[in-house]
């Protein structure tokens, strides 16, 4: 690169957008470009001696680079950053030190917030509600706020599910929605910052009259793509305006809190399903006492099965008093036949009940489900297996449909968060056993909101379905595509050992999403931000891996806007 202050380079500096000064060997102003002249005003006089100091003197702000020297020009401090020089002249970039200080403060604040989020993701606390309480305490301290809470909206009330400080706030308490600033947050569906409520239209609100909170920042909490409630911070005293870094921190903390809430909901729902299934089995046993069921018995000594008329109908055999066991087994699918024989032998040897479901051939290619229940009894000193059977095809199909709907996104057909967490746990166990790596890729669609706002939800649905189809077509059969939010997808990539292959895959994903989505004569253009986490480097739990991938995507976005 040219390092001589000739006429051509001087002309180039003259047109630069950044302020430049050219000093001679005696630190006198030899020339300055228009940007510097506008910044200095009447202070800039060709030939003037610049008071450059070797020590910082008055400067008390952020540390300066080693080669930057402060100087006082008029009432303002500036920094001189030498770049090009000869024996006679030196070209220096002119940096307003107050701007430098503010930019450095913003950078450090963002790094502080990122460290907080990283520590939360790595927290070993297993109790999810305690993790939320801890996160709220840390977040309130970082923001300089007194009160923090996560609340679920229920009709026109908010139920506190986690909180920090605040007189009268506790988990399980209900607050009228119209007595909170959160009402405005939920109405607008976006972040709300109030550094001083008394300077806004909410100065006469019921919330201020009731609680006297002067400062507030809150954001809707999205769980499975829907507004679940809110994350909010309050203070009794006004504060300086919230910065972009403050807003980004609160929004990202809300996404982390949503992950915790979603996982807790998934566990609670699984427990409820198990309890409901246990209750249903109890009702099934009761129904068997009063309903008309097919009954059967099997005498192992002669290999014959006795069937009731209803049992013959269910097995699609002609009514007869006795039937060889092999004739019943021949109607079962081969894979279920093996389970049946194992259960039968175990029951006769251990005198334990039989309870299983098998599939019977039905038509040319179909099958129906049959539930068999039996108990070993004694007859004339010999064991006899006595039981009932019933057709449970409709119930099995309904159960399979419910399970599918509970584990898949209705719009795109991708798996949802609940099934994603299960697959992540399975993959962690497999990778730990085989000592392998795998990747979790967090994909956030950019500009999707503009498509939704401009063309409507039908267009947004078209985009989401198309992107989901592209992702599923792009990946291997062993990979997983999950929709985890309104415009967020997660890709689970097992058996990753080549970093170059992972980068290439991320590039393919980005290119697939960047391709316009055609809807008749309209083209919708979106892009994607991607964050990738690796097991076990970035975490050994599903929540940690998702948080790490989300954090890396957020960190990359923050790096773009950092000064």
XYZ file of C-alpha atoms in Angstrom:
563
model
C 0.000 0.000 0.000
C 1.275 3.484 -0.841
C 2.743 5.203 2.229
C 3.896 8.528 0.740
C 1.924 11.758 1.119
C 2.106 12.761 -2.531
C -0.402 15.003 -4.289
C -2.586 12.084 -5.300
C -2.940 10.746 -1.759
C -3.529 14.254 -0.429
C -6.377 14.631 -2.919
C -7.787 11.263 -1.799
C -7.704 12.329 1.861
C -9.444 15.557 0.887
C -12.472 13.578 -0.383
C -12.592 11.132 2.557
C -15.770 11.070 4.658
C -13.775 10.718 7.894
C -11.968 13.793 9.327
C -8.211 13.893 8.502
C -5.417 16.302 9.478
C -1.933 16.608 7.934
C 0.755 17.834 10.381
C 4.337 18.867 9.735
C 7.303 17.812 11.855
C 6.650 20.649 14.328
C 3.025 19.495 14.816
C 1.678 22.452 12.906
C -1.500 22.031 10.849
C -0.424 21.647 7.237
C -3.823 20.677 5.750
C -7.209 19.248 6.674
C -10.058 17.801 4.676
C -13.597 19.300 4.668
C -14.850 16.756 7.209
C -12.217 17.863 9.713
C -12.791 21.554 8.925
C -16.523 21.174 9.551
C -15.855 19.334 12.808
C -13.359 21.900 14.111
C -15.040 25.028 12.748
C -13.078 28.234 13.357
C -10.563 26.313 15.447
C -8.942 24.901 12.294
C -6.296 27.410 11.133
C -3.584 26.310 8.714
C -0.216 26.748 10.344
C -1.529 26.577 13.904
C 0.357 24.453 16.422
C -1.676 21.517 17.745
C -1.327 21.033 21.504
C -0.607 17.304 21.361
C 0.152 15.818 24.789
C 2.042 12.645 25.533
C -0.087 12.075 28.636
C -3.878 11.829 28.795
C -4.274 14.921 30.975
C -7.948 15.766 31.141
C -9.120 12.545 29.497
C -10.995 10.280 31.926
C -12.941 8.166 29.459
C -12.404 4.744 27.895
C -8.774 3.642 27.339
C -7.302 4.861 24.049
C -5.218 2.844 21.573
C -1.501 2.968 22.320
C -0.719 5.077 19.237
C -3.592 7.564 19.700
C -2.756 10.903 21.344
C -5.332 13.283 22.818
C -5.303 16.972 21.980
C -7.435 19.931 23.046
C -8.902 21.954 20.177
C -11.193 24.676 21.424
C -13.493 23.306 24.119
C -13.330 19.692 22.862
C -10.916 16.794 23.274
C -9.914 14.914 20.130
C -7.721 11.925 19.447
C -5.034 11.863 16.737
C -4.483 8.446 15.189
C -1.326 8.584 12.951
C -1.700 6.518 9.798
C 0.574 7.741 6.957
C 3.740 9.747 7.306
C 7.009 10.877 5.708
C 9.953 12.658 7.215
C 8.199 16.000 6.822
C 4.469 15.296 7.065
C 2.122 12.953 8.915
C -1.549 12.209 8.103
C -3.686 11.597 11.200
C -7.319 10.599 11.530
C -9.205 12.962 13.862
C -11.426 11.147 16.371
C -13.837 13.002 18.741
C -12.933 11.401 22.063
C -16.412 11.771 23.511
C -17.800 9.768 20.564
C -14.981 7.259 21.063
C -15.887 6.956 24.732
C -19.599 6.454 24.017
C -18.905 3.826 21.357
C -16.494 2.007 23.666
C -19.072 2.100 26.471
C -21.712 0.628 24.138
C -19.300 -2.103 23.042
C -18.400 -2.998 26.620
C -22.063 -3.010 27.636
C -22.915 -5.403 24.804
C -20.032 -7.663 25.816
C -21.256 -7.546 29.433
C -24.762 -8.540 28.363
C -23.433 -11.343 26.156
C -21.413 -12.687 29.094
C -24.538 -12.641 31.291
C -26.504 -14.582 28.675
C -23.641 -17.045 28.252
C -23.463 -17.621 32.029
C -27.220 -18.175 32.191
C -27.066 -20.719 29.368
C -24.319 -22.602 31.209
C -26.117 -22.541 34.573
C -26.234 -25.914 36.288
C -29.533 -25.159 38.075
C -31.995 -27.924 37.150
C -35.108 -26.333 38.656
C -36.407 -24.237 35.797
C -38.393 -21.798 37.934
C -35.337 -21.164 40.083
C -33.331 -20.549 36.919
C -35.865 -17.905 35.893
C -35.698 -16.231 39.308
C -31.898 -16.157 39.126
C -31.961 -14.754 35.577
C -34.358 -11.996 36.613
C -32.111 -11.002 39.517
C -29.039 -10.839 37.270
C -30.935 -8.962 34.551
C -32.334 -6.408 36.992
C -28.857 -5.716 38.372
C -27.367 -5.331 34.882
C -30.103 -2.888 33.824
C -30.088 -0.957 37.087
C -33.724 -1.832 37.808
C -35.338 -2.870 41.099
C -38.138 -5.239 40.116
C -38.305 -7.976 37.492
C -40.884 -10.627 36.697
C -42.089 -13.131 34.105
C -45.872 -13.352 33.889
C -48.345 -15.411 31.891
C -51.406 -13.684 30.505
C -54.671 -15.295 31.526
C -57.662 -13.385 30.134
C -57.430 -9.886 31.634
C -54.924 -10.854 34.333
C -51.227 -11.635 34.630
C -50.063 -14.606 36.683
C -46.546 -14.207 38.099
C -44.522 -17.360 37.396
C -41.071 -15.977 38.351
C -40.003 -12.719 39.999
C -37.242 -10.733 41.661
C -37.823 -8.204 44.480
C -40.938 -6.050 44.454
C -43.193 -5.742 47.509
C -46.176 -8.051 47.225
C -44.868 -9.901 44.135
C -44.626 -13.653 44.432
C -45.002 -16.691 42.238
C -48.658 -17.522 41.624
C -49.980 -14.025 42.327
C -52.447 -12.493 39.856
C -52.305 -8.845 38.770
C -55.104 -7.071 36.886
C -53.726 -6.408 33.411
C -54.967 -2.807 33.370
C -52.906 -2.070 36.500
C -49.611 -2.788 34.693
C -47.538 -1.177 31.987
C -47.448 -4.687 30.500
C -50.924 -4.041 29.099
C -49.430 -1.579 26.585
C -46.592 -4.010 25.826
C -49.021 -6.822 25.025
C -51.334 -4.552 23.048
C -48.503 -3.392 20.773
C -46.817 -6.794 20.684
C -43.346 -5.270 20.918
C -40.703 -3.910 23.270
C -41.764 -0.910 25.374
C -39.143 1.383 26.973
C -40.169 4.053 29.500
C -37.120 5.685 31.126
C -39.469 8.158 32.886
C -43.175 7.423 32.933
C -43.994 10.977 34.023
C -42.775 12.250 30.662
C -45.222 10.032 28.760
C -48.964 9.672 28.305
C -48.887 6.981 31.022
C -48.111 9.542 33.739
C -51.745 9.377 34.867
C -52.078 5.620 34.402
C -53.519 3.296 37.033
C -50.172 1.484 37.214
C -48.274 4.617 38.259
C -50.934 5.607 40.759
C -50.932 2.078 42.250
C -47.207 1.185 42.276
C -45.328 4.477 41.625
C -42.900 2.892 39.183
C -41.170 5.640 37.187
C -39.042 3.483 34.833
C -40.094 0.394 32.879
C -38.844 -1.859 30.091
C -40.810 -4.910 28.966
C -41.208 -7.240 26.009
C -43.805 -9.882 25.032
C -42.811 -13.462 25.784
C -43.327 -15.733 22.762
C -43.843 -19.411 23.517
C -44.273 -21.738 20.531
C -44.793 -18.736 18.272
C -47.604 -17.202 20.363
C -47.661 -14.462 22.977
C -47.503 -16.285 26.308
C -47.087 -13.277 28.560
C -44.383 -10.742 29.295
C -40.916 -10.178 30.707
C -40.704 -6.834 32.532
C -38.334 -4.714 34.625
C -39.427 -1.733 36.774
C -37.813 0.910 38.979
C -39.214 3.556 41.317
C -36.801 6.229 40.042
C -36.404 7.521 36.474
C -33.257 6.547 34.615
C -31.257 7.522 31.544
C -32.794 6.516 28.206
C -32.471 2.829 27.435
C -29.764 2.085 24.857
C -29.961 -0.258 21.894
C -27.790 -2.674 23.881
C -30.326 -2.579 26.764
C -33.194 -3.334 24.367
C -31.296 -6.168 22.650
C -30.396 -7.683 26.028
C -34.015 -7.653 27.258
C -35.272 -9.153 23.990
C -32.681 -11.912 24.025
C -33.294 -12.596 27.716
C -36.989 -12.982 26.838
C -36.108 -15.575 24.203
C -33.999 -17.471 26.744
C -36.845 -17.292 29.284
C -39.246 -18.591 26.623
C -36.992 -21.643 26.132
C -37.121 -22.355 29.859
C -40.915 -21.921 29.974
C -41.441 -24.103 26.885
C -39.316 -26.902 28.286
C -41.171 -26.789 31.599
C -44.493 -26.862 29.757
C -43.347 -29.845 27.705
C -42.434 -31.779 30.875
C -45.700 -30.802 32.584
C -47.710 -31.832 29.517
C -45.884 -35.167 29.307
C -46.723 -35.854 32.949
C -50.351 -34.925 32.343
C -50.494 -37.224 29.317
C -49.053 -40.095 31.340
C -51.573 -39.477 34.096
C -54.407 -39.274 31.582
C -53.311 -42.524 29.938
C -53.192 -44.242 33.321
C -56.720 -43.016 34.032
C -57.889 -44.193 30.612
C -56.480 -47.655 31.261
C -58.422 -47.716 34.524
C -61.615 -46.790 32.689
C -60.825 -49.438 30.077
C -60.611 -52.076 32.759
C -63.912 -50.893 34.212
C -65.527 -50.825 30.773
C -64.402 -54.411 30.210
C -66.538 -55.480 33.154
C -69.746 -54.110 31.704
C -69.122 -54.049 27.945
C -69.489 -56.968 25.566
C -65.947 -58.208 24.912
C -64.684 -61.243 23.119
C -63.291 -63.796 25.532
C -60.927 -66.670 24.972
C -58.961 -69.331 26.798
C -55.895 -71.353 25.946
C -54.924 -74.752 27.314
C -51.192 -75.278 26.710
C -51.436 -79.030 27.254
C -53.471 -79.570 24.036
C -52.615 -76.342 22.132
C -56.292 -75.448 21.565
C -57.953 -72.045 21.910
C -61.575 -71.654 22.973
C -63.283 -68.575 21.480
C -66.544 -66.806 22.165
C -68.775 -65.749 19.286
C -67.613 -62.139 19.569
C -63.987 -63.309 19.648
C -64.516 -65.278 16.437
C -65.983 -62.186 14.797
C -63.006 -60.073 15.822
C -60.580 -62.710 14.533
C -62.657 -63.176 11.339
C -62.915 -66.915 11.755
C -65.986 -69.108 11.463
C -67.612 -69.774 14.873
C -66.296 -72.993 16.377
C -65.769 -74.196 19.929
C -62.025 -74.887 19.568
C -59.285 -73.615 17.264
C -55.590 -74.507 17.101
C -53.405 -71.679 18.462
C -51.395 -71.579 15.224
C -54.609 -70.611 13.377
C -54.970 -67.542 15.582
C -51.275 -66.653 15.300
C -51.367 -67.014 11.508
C -53.644 -63.949 11.336
C -51.128 -61.743 13.183
C -48.433 -59.734 11.432
C -45.083 -61.535 11.609
C -43.332 -58.924 13.818
C -46.260 -58.893 16.299
C -46.431 -62.679 16.284
C -42.974 -62.856 17.859
C -44.002 -60.458 20.654
C -47.140 -62.501 21.278
C -45.288 -65.811 21.575
C -42.718 -64.292 23.969
C -45.487 -62.798 26.139
C -47.399 -66.101 26.106
C -44.385 -68.173 27.199
C -43.431 -65.674 29.909
C -46.982 -65.660 31.277
C -47.221 -69.453 31.457
C -43.777 -69.836 33.030
C -43.983 -66.963 35.531
C -47.757 -67.033 36.104
C -47.987 -63.350 35.164
C -50.787 -61.587 33.241
C -50.657 -61.004 29.476
C -51.325 -57.493 28.232
C -50.364 -56.495 24.708
C -51.718 -55.206 21.427
C -51.199 -56.972 18.100
C -52.086 -56.272 14.498
C -54.325 -58.642 12.521
C -54.344 -58.760 8.757
C -57.381 -57.029 7.297
C -58.028 -57.133 3.566
C -55.160 -57.301 1.067
C -52.768 -54.792 2.643
C -54.403 -53.374 5.759
C -54.494 -54.405 9.385
C -56.524 -53.819 12.523
C -55.374 -53.528 16.126
C -56.511 -56.092 18.677
C -55.940 -55.718 22.417
C -55.423 -58.992 24.330
C -55.611 -59.263 28.107
C -55.303 -62.570 29.937
C -54.532 -64.128 33.303
C -53.226 -67.618 34.167
C -55.687 -69.625 36.249
C -55.730 -73.211 37.432
C -58.225 -75.769 36.071
C -58.099 -79.373 37.202
C -54.538 -78.818 38.358
C -53.437 -77.561 34.952
C -52.652 -73.958 33.929
C -55.207 -72.231 31.742
C -54.786 -68.810 30.171
C -58.110 -66.947 30.257
C -58.657 -63.490 28.846
C -60.564 -61.007 26.733
C -59.902 -59.258 23.444
C -61.292 -56.160 21.799
C -60.827 -54.132 18.637
C -58.859 -50.940 19.457
C -58.102 -49.792 15.899
C -60.004 -46.518 16.145
C -58.421 -45.713 19.479
C -54.909 -46.485 18.158
C -55.426 -44.350 15.065
C -56.774 -41.508 17.183
C -53.838 -41.860 19.549
C -51.377 -41.805 16.648
C -53.078 -38.710 15.212
C -53.006 -36.959 18.590
C -49.348 -37.866 19.053
C -48.545 -36.550 15.577
C -50.424 -33.300 16.157
C -48.779 -32.893 19.561
C -45.288 -33.314 18.098
C -45.544 -31.601 14.683
C -46.170 -28.094 13.414
C -49.546 -28.003 11.679
C -48.464 -25.443 9.051
C -45.147 -26.851 7.824
C -45.197 -30.491 8.930
C -41.863 -30.005 10.737
C -41.486 -31.378 14.216
C -42.161 -28.907 17.041
C -40.174 -27.986 20.148
C -41.507 -30.881 22.235
C -40.295 -33.571 19.828
C -37.095 -31.598 19.092
C -36.088 -31.740 22.768
C -36.727 -35.504 22.796
C -34.581 -36.026 19.698
C -31.853 -33.804 21.122
C -31.775 -35.884 24.303
C -31.619 -39.105 22.253
C -28.843 -37.709 20.059
C -26.864 -36.564 23.131
C -27.048 -40.091 24.587
C -26.030 -41.626 21.240
C -23.174 -39.176 20.656
C -21.914 -39.644 24.219
C -21.922 -43.415 23.814
C -20.127 -43.302 20.425
C -18.002 -40.249 21.305
C -19.178 -38.331 18.289
C -20.084 -34.727 17.567
C -23.305 -33.317 16.233
C -24.476 -29.819 15.312
C -27.513 -27.717 16.158
C -28.195 -24.949 13.623
C -30.518 -22.079 14.650
C -32.068 -20.382 11.598
C -33.873 -17.042 11.993
C -35.697 -15.681 8.923
C -34.951 -12.028 8.203
C -37.484 -9.719 6.525
C -40.276 -12.247 7.154
C -42.249 -9.691 9.166
C -42.230 -7.312 6.162
C -43.756 -10.030 3.974
C -46.416 -10.730 6.598
C -47.226 -7.044 7.114
C -47.306 -6.153 3.421
C -48.924 -9.220 1.845
C -50.836 -10.780 4.744
C -50.659 -13.982 6.750
C -51.494 -16.185 3.762
C -48.315 -14.989 2.071
C -46.359 -15.546 5.295
C -47.716 -19.101 5.534
C -46.695 -19.705 1.909
C -43.147 -18.555 2.696
C -42.892 -20.731 5.831
C -44.146 -23.847 4.036
C -41.759 -23.266 1.132
C -38.753 -22.700 3.386
C -39.605 -25.811 5.424
C -39.871 -27.902 2.224
C -36.520 -26.583 0.990
C -34.794 -27.358 4.265
C -36.213 -30.890 4.444
C -35.231 -31.521 0.815
C -31.719 -30.175 1.421
C -30.849 -32.314 4.457
C -30.173 -36.010 4.886
C -32.822 -38.448 6.084
C -30.956 -38.724 9.375
C -31.163 -34.939 9.923
C -34.068 -33.152 11.592
C -35.889 -29.909 10.736
C -37.952 -28.317 13.540
C -40.026 -25.147 13.566
C -39.529 -23.595 17.001
C -41.120 -20.156 16.572
C -42.998 -17.914 14.201
C -40.052 -17.500 11.796
C -37.422 -19.701 13.506
C -36.214 -23.169 12.549
C -33.700 -25.512 14.179
C -31.717 -28.116 12.249
C -30.280 -31.155 14.066
C -27.283 -32.535 12.143
C -25.904 -35.823 13.582
C -22.375 -37.194 13.089
C -20.614 -33.946 12.211
C -16.811 -34.222 12.242
C -15.779 -32.008 9.317
C -15.906 -28.251 10.019
C -15.685 -27.474 6.306
C -18.692 -29.694 5.582
C -20.662 -27.896 8.318
C -19.777 -24.477 6.888
C -20.731 -25.696 3.430
C -24.082 -26.942 4.766
C -24.743 -23.597 6.485
C -23.994 -21.861 3.187
C -26.396 -24.173 1.332
C -29.101 -23.480 3.910
C -28.565 -19.738 3.530
C -28.686 -19.964 -0.276
C -31.840 -22.104 -0.183
C -33.592 -19.516 1.974
C -32.287 -16.587 -0.075
C -33.998 -17.905 -3.204
C -37.195 -15.874 -3.773
C -40.498 -17.584 -3.008
C -42.874 -17.307 -5.933
C -46.599 -16.922 -5.286
C -48.329 -16.542 -8.674
C -46.937 -13.218 -9.987
C -45.351 -12.101 -6.706
C -41.830 -12.842 -5.470
C -41.190 -12.780 -1.736
C -37.558 -12.187 -0.798
C -36.202 -13.085 2.586
C -32.836 -14.058 4.047
C -31.583 -15.845 7.124
C -29.299 -15.421 10.124
C -27.694 -18.660 11.287
C -26.030 -19.686 14.526
C -24.374 -23.101 14.966
C -23.640 -24.949 18.219
C -21.646 -28.174 18.501
C -21.990 -31.015 20.981
C -20.215 -31.300 23.374
C -18.192 -28.068 23.013
C -21.223 -25.740 23.391
C -23.277 -27.780 25.849
C -24.379 -31.250 26.895
C -28.074 -30.521 27.409
C -30.778 -29.590 24.867
C -31.405 -26.186 26.454
C -27.703 -25.355 26.506
C -27.209 -26.291 22.849
C -30.258 -24.312 21.673
C -29.256 -21.321 23.781
C -25.689 -21.473 22.437
C -26.875 -21.610 18.806
C -29.340 -18.785 19.428
C -26.666 -16.767 21.245
C -24.180 -17.174 18.389
C -26.784 -15.999 15.906
C -27.552 -13.037 18.191
C -23.800 -12.339 18.666
C -23.263 -12.287 14.895
C -26.111 -9.807 14.490
C -24.711 -7.649 17.309
C -21.276 -7.680 15.661
C -22.778 -6.117 12.533
C -24.168 -3.137 14.439
C -21.206 -2.681 16.816
C -19.140 0.500 16.245
